[in-house]
Tab-separated table of C-alpha atoms in Angstrom:
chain	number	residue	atom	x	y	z
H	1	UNK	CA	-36.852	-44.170	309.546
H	2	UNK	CA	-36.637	-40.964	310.125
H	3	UNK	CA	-38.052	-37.212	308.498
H	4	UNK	CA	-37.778	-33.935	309.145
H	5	UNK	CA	-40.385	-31.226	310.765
H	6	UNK	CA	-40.003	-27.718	310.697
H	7	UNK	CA	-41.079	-25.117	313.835
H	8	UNK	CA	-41.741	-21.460	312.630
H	9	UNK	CA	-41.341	-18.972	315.392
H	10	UNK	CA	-43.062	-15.214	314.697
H	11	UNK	CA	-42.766	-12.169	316.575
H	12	UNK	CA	-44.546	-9.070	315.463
H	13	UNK	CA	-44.351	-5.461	316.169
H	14	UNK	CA	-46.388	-2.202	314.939
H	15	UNK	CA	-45.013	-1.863	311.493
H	16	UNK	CA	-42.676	-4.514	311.006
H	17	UNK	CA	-42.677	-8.191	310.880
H	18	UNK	CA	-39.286	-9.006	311.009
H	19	UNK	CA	-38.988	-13.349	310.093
H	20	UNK	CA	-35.841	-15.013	311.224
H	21	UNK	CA	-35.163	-19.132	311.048
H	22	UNK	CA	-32.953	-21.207	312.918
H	23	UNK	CA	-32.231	-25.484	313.046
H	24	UNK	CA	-31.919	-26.966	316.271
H	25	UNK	CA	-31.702	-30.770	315.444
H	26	UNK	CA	-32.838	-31.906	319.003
H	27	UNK	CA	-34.579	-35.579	320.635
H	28	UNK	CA	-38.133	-34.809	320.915
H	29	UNK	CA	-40.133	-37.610	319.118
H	30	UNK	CA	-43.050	-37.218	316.934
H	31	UNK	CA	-44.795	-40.729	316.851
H	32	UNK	CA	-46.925	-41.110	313.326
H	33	UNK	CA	-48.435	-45.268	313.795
H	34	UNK	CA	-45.174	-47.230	314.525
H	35	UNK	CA	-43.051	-44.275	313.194
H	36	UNK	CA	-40.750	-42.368	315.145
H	37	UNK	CA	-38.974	-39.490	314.107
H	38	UNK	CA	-37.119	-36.461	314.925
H	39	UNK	CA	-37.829	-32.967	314.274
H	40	UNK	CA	-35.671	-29.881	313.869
H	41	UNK	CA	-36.655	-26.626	315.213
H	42	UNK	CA	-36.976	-23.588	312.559
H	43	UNK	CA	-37.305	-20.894	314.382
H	44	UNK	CA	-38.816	-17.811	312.388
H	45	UNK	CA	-39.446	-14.687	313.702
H	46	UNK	CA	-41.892	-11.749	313.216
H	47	UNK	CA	-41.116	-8.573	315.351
H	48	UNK	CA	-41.883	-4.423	315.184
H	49	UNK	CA	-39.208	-4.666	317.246
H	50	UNK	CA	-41.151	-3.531	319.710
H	51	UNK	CA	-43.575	-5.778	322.256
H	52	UNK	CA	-41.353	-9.171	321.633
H	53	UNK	CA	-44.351	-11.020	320.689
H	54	UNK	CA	-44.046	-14.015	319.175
H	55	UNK	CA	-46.207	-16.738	317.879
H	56	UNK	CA	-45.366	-20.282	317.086
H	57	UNK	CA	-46.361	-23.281	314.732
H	58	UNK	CA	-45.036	-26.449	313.618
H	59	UNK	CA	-44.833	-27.604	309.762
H	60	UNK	CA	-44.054	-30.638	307.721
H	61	UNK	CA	-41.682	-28.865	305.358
H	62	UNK	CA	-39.289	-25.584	304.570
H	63	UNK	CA	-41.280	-25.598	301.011
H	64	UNK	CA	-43.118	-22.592	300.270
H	65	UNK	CA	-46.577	-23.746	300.812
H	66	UNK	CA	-45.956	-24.405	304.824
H	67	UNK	CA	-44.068	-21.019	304.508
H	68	UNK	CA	-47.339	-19.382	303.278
H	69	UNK	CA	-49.187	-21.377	305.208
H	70	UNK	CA	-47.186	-20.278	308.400
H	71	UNK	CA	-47.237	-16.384	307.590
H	72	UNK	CA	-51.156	-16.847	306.833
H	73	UNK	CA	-51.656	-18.157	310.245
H	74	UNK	CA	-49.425	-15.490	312.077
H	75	UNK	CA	-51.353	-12.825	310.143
H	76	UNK	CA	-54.911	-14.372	311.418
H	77	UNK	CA	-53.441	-14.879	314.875
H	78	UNK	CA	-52.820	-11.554	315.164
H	79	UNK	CA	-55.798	-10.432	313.793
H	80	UNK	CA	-53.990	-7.687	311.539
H	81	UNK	CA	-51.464	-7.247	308.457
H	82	UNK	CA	-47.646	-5.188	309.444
H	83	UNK	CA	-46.261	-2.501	306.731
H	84	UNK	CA	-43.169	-4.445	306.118
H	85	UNK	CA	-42.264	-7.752	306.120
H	86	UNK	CA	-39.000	-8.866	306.430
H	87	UNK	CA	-37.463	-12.562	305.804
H	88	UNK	CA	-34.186	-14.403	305.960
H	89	UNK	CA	-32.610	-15.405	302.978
H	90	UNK	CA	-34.462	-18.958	302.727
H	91	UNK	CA	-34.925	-19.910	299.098
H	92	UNK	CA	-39.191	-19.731	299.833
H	93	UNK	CA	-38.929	-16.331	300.257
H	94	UNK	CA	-35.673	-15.327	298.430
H	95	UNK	CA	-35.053	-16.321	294.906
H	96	UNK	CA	-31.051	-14.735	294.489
H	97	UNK	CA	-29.881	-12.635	297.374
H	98	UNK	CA	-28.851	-8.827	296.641
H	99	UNK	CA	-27.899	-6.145	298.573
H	100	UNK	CA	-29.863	-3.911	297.144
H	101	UNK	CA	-32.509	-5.706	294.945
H	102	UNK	CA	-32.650	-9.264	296.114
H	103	UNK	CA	-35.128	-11.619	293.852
H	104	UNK	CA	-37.939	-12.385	295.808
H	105	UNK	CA	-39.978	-15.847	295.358
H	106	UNK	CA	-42.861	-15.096	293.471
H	107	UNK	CA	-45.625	-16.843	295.704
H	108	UNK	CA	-44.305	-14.438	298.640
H	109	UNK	CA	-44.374	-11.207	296.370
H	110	UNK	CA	-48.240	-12.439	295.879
H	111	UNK	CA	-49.225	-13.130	299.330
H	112	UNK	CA	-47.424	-9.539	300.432
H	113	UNK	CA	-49.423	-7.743	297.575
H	114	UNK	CA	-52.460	-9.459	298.681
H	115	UNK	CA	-51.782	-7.929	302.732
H	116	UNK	CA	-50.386	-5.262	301.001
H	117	UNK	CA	-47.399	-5.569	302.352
H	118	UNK	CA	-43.674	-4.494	301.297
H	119	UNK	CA	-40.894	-7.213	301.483
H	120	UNK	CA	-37.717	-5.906	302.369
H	121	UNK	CA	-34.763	-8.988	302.381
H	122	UNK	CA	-32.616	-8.830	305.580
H	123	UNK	CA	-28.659	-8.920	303.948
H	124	UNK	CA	-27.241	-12.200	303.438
H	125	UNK	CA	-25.352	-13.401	306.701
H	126	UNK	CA	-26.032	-10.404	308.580
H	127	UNK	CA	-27.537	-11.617	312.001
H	128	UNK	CA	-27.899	-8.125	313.266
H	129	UNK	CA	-30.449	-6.830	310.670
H	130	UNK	CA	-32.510	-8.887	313.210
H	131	UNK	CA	-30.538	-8.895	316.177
H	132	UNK	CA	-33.575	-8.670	318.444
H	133	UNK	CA	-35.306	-11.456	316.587
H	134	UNK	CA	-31.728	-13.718	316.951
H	135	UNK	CA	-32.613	-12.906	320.783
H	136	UNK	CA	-35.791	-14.650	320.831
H	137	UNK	CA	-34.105	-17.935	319.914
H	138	UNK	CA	-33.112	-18.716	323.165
H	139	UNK	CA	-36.118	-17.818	325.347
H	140	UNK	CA	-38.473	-19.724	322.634
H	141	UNK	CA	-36.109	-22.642	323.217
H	142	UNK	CA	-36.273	-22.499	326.944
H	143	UNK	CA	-39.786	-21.565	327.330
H	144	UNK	CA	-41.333	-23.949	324.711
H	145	UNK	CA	-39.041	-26.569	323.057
H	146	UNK	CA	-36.987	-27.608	326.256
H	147	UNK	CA	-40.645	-28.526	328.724
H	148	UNK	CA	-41.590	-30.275	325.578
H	149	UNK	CA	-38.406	-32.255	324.465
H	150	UNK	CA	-39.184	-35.323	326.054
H	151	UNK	CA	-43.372	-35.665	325.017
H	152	UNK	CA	-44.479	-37.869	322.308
H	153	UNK	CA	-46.948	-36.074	319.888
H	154	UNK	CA	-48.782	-38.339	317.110
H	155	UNK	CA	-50.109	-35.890	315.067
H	156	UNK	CA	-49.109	-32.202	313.871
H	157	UNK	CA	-52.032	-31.071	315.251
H	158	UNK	CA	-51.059	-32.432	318.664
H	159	UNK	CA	-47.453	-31.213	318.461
H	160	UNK	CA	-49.096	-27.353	317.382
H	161	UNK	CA	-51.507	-27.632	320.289
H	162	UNK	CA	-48.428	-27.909	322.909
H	163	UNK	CA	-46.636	-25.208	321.472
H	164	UNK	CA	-49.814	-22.990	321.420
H	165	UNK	CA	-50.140	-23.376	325.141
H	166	UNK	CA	-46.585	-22.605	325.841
H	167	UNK	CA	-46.369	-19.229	323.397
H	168	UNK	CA	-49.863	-18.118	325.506
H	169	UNK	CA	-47.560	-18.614	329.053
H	170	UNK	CA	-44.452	-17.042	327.194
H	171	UNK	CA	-46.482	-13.725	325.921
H	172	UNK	CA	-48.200	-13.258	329.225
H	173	UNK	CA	-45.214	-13.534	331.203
H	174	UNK	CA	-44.094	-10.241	332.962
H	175	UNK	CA	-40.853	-8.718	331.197
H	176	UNK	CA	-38.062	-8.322	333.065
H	177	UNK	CA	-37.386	-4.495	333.959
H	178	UNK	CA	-40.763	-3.525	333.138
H	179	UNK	CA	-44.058	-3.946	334.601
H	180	UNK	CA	-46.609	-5.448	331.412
H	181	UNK	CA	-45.988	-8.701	329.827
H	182	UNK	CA	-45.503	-8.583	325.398
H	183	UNK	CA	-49.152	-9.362	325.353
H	184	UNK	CA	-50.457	-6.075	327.080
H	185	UNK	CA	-48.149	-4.443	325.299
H	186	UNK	CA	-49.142	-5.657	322.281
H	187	UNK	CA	-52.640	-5.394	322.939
H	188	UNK	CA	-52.134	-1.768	323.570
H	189	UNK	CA	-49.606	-0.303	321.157
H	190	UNK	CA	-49.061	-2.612	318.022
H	191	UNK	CA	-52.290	-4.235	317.160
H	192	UNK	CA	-54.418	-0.711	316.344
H	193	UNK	CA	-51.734	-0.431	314.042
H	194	UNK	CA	-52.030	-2.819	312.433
H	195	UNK	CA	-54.418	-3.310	308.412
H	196	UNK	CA	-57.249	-5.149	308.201
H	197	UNK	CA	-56.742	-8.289	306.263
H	198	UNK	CA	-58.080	-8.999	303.091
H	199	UNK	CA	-61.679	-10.745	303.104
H	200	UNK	CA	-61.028	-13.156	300.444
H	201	UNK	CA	-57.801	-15.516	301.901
H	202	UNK	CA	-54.666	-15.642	299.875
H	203	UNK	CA	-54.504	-18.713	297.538
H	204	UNK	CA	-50.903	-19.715	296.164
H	205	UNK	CA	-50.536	-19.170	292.712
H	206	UNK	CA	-48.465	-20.920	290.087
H	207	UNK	CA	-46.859	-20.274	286.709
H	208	UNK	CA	-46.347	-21.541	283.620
H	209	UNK	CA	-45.987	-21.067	279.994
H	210	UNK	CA	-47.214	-23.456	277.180
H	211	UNK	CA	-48.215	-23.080	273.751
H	212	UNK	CA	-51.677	-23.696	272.778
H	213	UNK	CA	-52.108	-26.775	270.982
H	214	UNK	CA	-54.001	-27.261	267.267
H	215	UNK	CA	-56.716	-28.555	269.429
H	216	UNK	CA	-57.423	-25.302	271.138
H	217	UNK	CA	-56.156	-27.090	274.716
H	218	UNK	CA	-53.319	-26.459	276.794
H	219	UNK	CA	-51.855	-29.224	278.713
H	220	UNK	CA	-51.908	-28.346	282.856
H	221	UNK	CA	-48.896	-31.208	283.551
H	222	UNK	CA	-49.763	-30.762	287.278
H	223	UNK	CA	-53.237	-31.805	287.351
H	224	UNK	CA	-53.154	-34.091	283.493
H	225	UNK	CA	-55.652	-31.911	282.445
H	226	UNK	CA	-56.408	-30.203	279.550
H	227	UNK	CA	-58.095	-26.231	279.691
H	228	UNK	CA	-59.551	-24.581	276.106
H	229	UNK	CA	-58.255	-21.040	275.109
H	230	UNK	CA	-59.438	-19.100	271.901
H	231	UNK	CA	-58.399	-20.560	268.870
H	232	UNK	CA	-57.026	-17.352	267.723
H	233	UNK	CA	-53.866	-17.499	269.569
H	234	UNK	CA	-53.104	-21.416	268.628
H	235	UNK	CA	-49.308	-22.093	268.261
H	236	UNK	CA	-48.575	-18.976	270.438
H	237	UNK	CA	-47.004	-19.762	274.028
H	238	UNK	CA	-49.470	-18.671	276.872
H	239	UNK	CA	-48.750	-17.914	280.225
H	240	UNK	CA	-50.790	-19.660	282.579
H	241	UNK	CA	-51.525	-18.758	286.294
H	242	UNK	CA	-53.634	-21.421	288.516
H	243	UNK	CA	-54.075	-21.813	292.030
H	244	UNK	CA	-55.877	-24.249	293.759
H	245	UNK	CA	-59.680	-23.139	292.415
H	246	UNK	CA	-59.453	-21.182	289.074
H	247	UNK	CA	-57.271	-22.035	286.352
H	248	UNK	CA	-55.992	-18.150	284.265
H	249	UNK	CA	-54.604	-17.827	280.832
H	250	UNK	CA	-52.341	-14.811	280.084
H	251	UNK	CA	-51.517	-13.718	276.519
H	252	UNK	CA	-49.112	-10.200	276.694
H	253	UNK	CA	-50.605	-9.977	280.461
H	254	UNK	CA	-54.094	-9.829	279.246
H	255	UNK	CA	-56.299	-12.555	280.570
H	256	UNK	CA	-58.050	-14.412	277.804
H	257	UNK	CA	-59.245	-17.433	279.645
H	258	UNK	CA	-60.689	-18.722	283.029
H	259	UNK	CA	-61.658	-22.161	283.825
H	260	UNK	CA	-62.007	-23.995	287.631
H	261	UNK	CA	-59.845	-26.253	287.697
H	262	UNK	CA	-60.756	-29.895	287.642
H	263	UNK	CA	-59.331	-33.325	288.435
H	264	UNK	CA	-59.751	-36.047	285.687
H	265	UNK	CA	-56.898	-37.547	284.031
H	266	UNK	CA	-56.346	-36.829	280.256
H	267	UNK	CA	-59.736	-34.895	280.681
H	268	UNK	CA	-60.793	-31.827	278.902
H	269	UNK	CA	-62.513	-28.838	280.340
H	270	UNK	CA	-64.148	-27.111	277.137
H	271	UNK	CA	-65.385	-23.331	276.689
H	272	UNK	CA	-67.245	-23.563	273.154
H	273	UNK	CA	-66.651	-20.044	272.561
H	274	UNK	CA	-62.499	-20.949	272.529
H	275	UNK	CA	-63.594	-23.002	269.688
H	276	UNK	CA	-63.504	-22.606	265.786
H	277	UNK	CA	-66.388	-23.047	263.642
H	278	UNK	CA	-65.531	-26.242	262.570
H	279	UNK	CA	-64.640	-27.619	266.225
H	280	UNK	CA	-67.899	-26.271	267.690
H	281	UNK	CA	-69.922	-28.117	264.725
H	282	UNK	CA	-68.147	-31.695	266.002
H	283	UNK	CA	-69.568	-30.205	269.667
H	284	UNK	CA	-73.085	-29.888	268.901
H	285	UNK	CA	-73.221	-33.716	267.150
H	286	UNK	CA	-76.860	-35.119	268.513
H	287	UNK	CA	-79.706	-37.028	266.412
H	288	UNK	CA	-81.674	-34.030	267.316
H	289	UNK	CA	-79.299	-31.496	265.283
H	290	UNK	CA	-78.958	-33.826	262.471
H	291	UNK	CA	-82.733	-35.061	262.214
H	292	UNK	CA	-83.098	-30.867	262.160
H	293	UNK	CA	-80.649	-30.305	259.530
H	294	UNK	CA	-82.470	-33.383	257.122
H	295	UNK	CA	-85.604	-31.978	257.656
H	296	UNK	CA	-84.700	-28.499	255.885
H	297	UNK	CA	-83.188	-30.436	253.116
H	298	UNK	CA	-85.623	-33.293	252.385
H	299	UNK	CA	-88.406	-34.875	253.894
H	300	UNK	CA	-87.044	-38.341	252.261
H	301	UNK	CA	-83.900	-37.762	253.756
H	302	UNK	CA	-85.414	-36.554	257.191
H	303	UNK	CA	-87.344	-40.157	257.502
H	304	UNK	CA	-84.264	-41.595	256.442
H	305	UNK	CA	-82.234	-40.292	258.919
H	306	UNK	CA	-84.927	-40.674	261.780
H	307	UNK	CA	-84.648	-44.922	260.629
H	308	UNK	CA	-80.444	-44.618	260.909
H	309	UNK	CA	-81.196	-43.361	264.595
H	310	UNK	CA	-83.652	-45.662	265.358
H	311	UNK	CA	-80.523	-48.263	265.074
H	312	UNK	CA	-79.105	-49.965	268.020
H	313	UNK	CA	-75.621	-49.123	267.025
H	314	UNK	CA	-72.659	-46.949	268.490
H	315	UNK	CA	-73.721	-42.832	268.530
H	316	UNK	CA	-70.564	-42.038	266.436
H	317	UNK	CA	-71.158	-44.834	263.646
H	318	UNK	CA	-74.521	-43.254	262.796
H	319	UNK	CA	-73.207	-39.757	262.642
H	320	UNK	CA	-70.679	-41.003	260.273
H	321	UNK	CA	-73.679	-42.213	258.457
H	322	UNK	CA	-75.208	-39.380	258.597
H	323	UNK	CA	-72.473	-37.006	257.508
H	324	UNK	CA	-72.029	-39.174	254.267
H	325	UNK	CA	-75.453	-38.451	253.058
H	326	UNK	CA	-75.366	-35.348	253.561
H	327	UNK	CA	-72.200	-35.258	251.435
H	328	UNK	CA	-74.312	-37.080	249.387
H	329	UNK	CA	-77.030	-34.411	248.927
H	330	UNK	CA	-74.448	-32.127	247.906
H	331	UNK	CA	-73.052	-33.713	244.819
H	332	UNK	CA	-76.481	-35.654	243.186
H	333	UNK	CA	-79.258	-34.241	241.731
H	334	UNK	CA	-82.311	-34.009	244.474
H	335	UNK	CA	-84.660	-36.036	242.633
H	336	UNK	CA	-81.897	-39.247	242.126
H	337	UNK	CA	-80.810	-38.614	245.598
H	338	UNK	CA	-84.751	-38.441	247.319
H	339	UNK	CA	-85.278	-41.993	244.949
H	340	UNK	CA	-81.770	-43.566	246.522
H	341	UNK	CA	-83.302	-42.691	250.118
H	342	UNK	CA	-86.514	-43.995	248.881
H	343	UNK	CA	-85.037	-46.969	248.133
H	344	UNK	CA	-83.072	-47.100	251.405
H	345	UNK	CA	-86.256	-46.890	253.302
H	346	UNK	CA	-88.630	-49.534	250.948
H	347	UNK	CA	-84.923	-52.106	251.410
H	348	UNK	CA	-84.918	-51.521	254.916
H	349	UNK	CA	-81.117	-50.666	254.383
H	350	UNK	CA	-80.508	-47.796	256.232
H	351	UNK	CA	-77.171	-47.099	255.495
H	352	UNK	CA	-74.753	-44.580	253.378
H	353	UNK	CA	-72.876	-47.030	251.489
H	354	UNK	CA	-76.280	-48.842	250.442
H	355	UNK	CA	-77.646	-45.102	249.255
H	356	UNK	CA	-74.014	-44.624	247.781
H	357	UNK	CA	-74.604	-48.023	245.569
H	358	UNK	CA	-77.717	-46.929	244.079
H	359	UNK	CA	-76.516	-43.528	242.925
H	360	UNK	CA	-73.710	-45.034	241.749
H	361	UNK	CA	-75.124	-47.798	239.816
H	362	UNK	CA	-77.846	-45.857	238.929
H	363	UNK	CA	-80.680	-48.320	239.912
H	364	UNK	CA	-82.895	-45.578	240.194
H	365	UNK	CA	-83.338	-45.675	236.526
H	366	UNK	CA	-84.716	-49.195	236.632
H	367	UNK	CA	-86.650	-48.981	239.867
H	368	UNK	CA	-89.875	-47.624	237.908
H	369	UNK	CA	-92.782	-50.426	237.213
H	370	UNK	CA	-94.157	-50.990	233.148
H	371	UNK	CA	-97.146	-50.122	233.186
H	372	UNK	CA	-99.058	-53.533	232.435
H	373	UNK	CA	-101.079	-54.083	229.031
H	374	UNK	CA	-104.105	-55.940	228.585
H	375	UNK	CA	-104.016	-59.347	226.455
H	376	UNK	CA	-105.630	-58.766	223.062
H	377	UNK	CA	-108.515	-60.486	221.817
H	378	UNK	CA	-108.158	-63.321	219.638
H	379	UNK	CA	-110.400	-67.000	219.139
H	380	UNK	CA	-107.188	-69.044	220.002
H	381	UNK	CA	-108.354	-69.127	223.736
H	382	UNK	CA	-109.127	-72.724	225.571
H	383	UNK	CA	-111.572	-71.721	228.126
H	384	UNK	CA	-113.410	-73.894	230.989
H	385	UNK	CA	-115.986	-75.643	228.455
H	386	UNK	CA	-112.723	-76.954	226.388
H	387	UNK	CA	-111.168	-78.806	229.703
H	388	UNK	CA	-115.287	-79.782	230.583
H	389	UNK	CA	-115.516	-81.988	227.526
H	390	UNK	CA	-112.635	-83.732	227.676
H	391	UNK	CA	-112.874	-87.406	228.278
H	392	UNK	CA	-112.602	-88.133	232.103
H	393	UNK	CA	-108.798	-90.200	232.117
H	394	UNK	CA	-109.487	-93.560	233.734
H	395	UNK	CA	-106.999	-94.946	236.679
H	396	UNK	CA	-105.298	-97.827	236.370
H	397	UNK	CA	-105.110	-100.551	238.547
H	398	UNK	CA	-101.348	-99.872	239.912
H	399	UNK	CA	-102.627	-96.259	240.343
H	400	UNK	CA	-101.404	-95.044	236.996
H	401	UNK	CA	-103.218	-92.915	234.336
């Protein structure tokens, strides 16, 4: 089995970085376990043209987050940021190629606005835009790839490490016909020229566009994830902008939502303020909030609703519960309903339907003790004496009276 790993060569000079990329399919084996594999060797370039001098690193892929990742660690290398950069016509760096307004990839138009850099395209098939970066081909390929072609590496890290130490012998190697090698000369003349990089490092962004769902959520397909927007712009498609940390939602280029972004399949990461009234009420559902809410309607129906709570039964059940009485309150008189939840609480039935029942049936009406009335008096009444001078009944002799 076999897989492909890129090299990126760089060269820089005082205002220009000049990129240039190259495949030499060659036999030097990168052993991963019981995995060997060969690489090619992408050479990219990044010259003034001016002190030839170059830096070097090894990447997985041609994809344009080891692109990025490549150009970021050129720029740190060199400790500075070049006026102009300027690329081949590989698709991570060059959507549709023009002669005069080629289509850049998006993700390199943001990290050159982030160095504040300008991107200028060399022409499609024209090697000598860059003919001093073609040059460098060769000597990187003699100086570096060739005294490593027959090492085994078994990691990227590894493999990077070797061609580190090979650039550093390569840059401070005297040129021919002059008496400084490209690092002195770099040292000297390009790198004061060079802008101060940004503080905060460049993070890749992506884009999207979805339309924000009756739930207030748009879906993040990447992640599986679901981020809140304001329920104002619900059915209207969104552009959405996320990179690695923060998660940004565009409407007509004006941002009207940040989130971090989160990991969590089919998980939702909630602002309550996105939210309309009636989705932030099912939000702030706890026995405190309802217990609250009873208590400025009724005192019954706050004891009531303290009993439903005090019920070893699932969270949502009882806030079903509790919704129906208030529903309850709203349609019967208060001095039926506070008798129903009387009732409720003397039954030990603490439930809606049981409160339903009673208003429905109107047992309240019947719940009410008579009050009792005293006997009247009369001579008709068989007291003690009458049972005292009865004859005393005699037992038989089977036991019988």
């Amino acid at each position: 089995m076999s897989f492909p790993i890129l090299i990126w060569f760089f060269q820089f000079g005082d205002v220009e970085l000049d990129l240039g990329f190259a495949f030499l399919f060659q036999g030097m084996v990168l052993k991963l376990g019981h995995i060997e594999a060969y690489f090619y060797d992408v050479s990219v370039f990044g010259l003034l043209p001016y002190s030839d001098y170059s830096f070097c690193l090894a990447v997985p892929s041609q994809r344009i987050d080891d692109f990025i990742h490549a150009l970021t660690c050129c720029l740190e290398s060199l400790g500075g940021a070049p006026k102009v950069l300027v690329p081949d016509n590989l698709k991570s760096a060059v959507i549709k190629a023009n002669k005069y307004e080629p289509t850049l990839n998006r993700v390199l138009e943001d990290f050159a606005n982030h160095n504040n850099m300008a991107v200028v395209p060399a022409r499609a098939r024209k090697p000598k835009d860059k003919a001093l970066v073609e040059n460098q081909v060769k000597l990187i390929y003699n100086r570096v790839y060739a005294r490593i072609r027959h090492q085994q590496f078994f990691s990227l890290h590894q493999l990077n490490d070797a061609i580190k130490h090979h650039m550093l012998k390569h840059n401070q190697t005297r040129m021919q016909k002059h008496d400084y090698c490209r690092e002195e000369h770099f040292l000297s003349n390009e790198k004061p020229l060079l802008k101060e990089l940004p503080a905060k490092p460049f993070e890749i962004k992506y884009y999207k566009t979805y339309k924000l769902a009756p739930n207030n959520h748009i879906y993040l397909g990447e992640d599986k994830h679901y981020y809140s927007a304001p329920y104002q712009y619900i059915g209207q498609k969104l552009k959405v902008v996320y990179t690695r940390s923060l998660v940004r939602i565009f409407h007509h280029h004006v941002l009207i939502a940040v989130h971090k972004r989160k990991s969590g399949i089919g998980r939702y990461t909630t602002n309550k303020e996105h939210l309309c009234s009636t989705h932030q009420y099912y939000l702030n559902r706890s026995p405190e909030y309802y217990k609250k809410k009873a208590g400025k309607l009724s005192e019954t129906l706050r004891e009531l609703v303290e009993l439903i709570f005090s019920q070893n039964r699932y969270p949502e059940q009882l806030y079903k519960s509790c919704d129906g009485l208030f529903s309850l309150y709203k349609s019967t008189s208060l001095n039926t309903f506070e008798k129903a939840c009387q009732m409720a609480i003397d039954y030990q039935n603490y439930s809606y339907l049981f409160v339903q029942n009673v208003i429905k049936n109107k047992t309240t009406e019947y719940v009410e003790e008579q009050p009792r009335k005293n006997l009247p008096d009369h001579h008709n009444i068989r007291g003690k004496e009458y049972y005292n001078n009865q004859l005393p009944l005699k037992l038989k002799n089977n036991g019988e009276y």
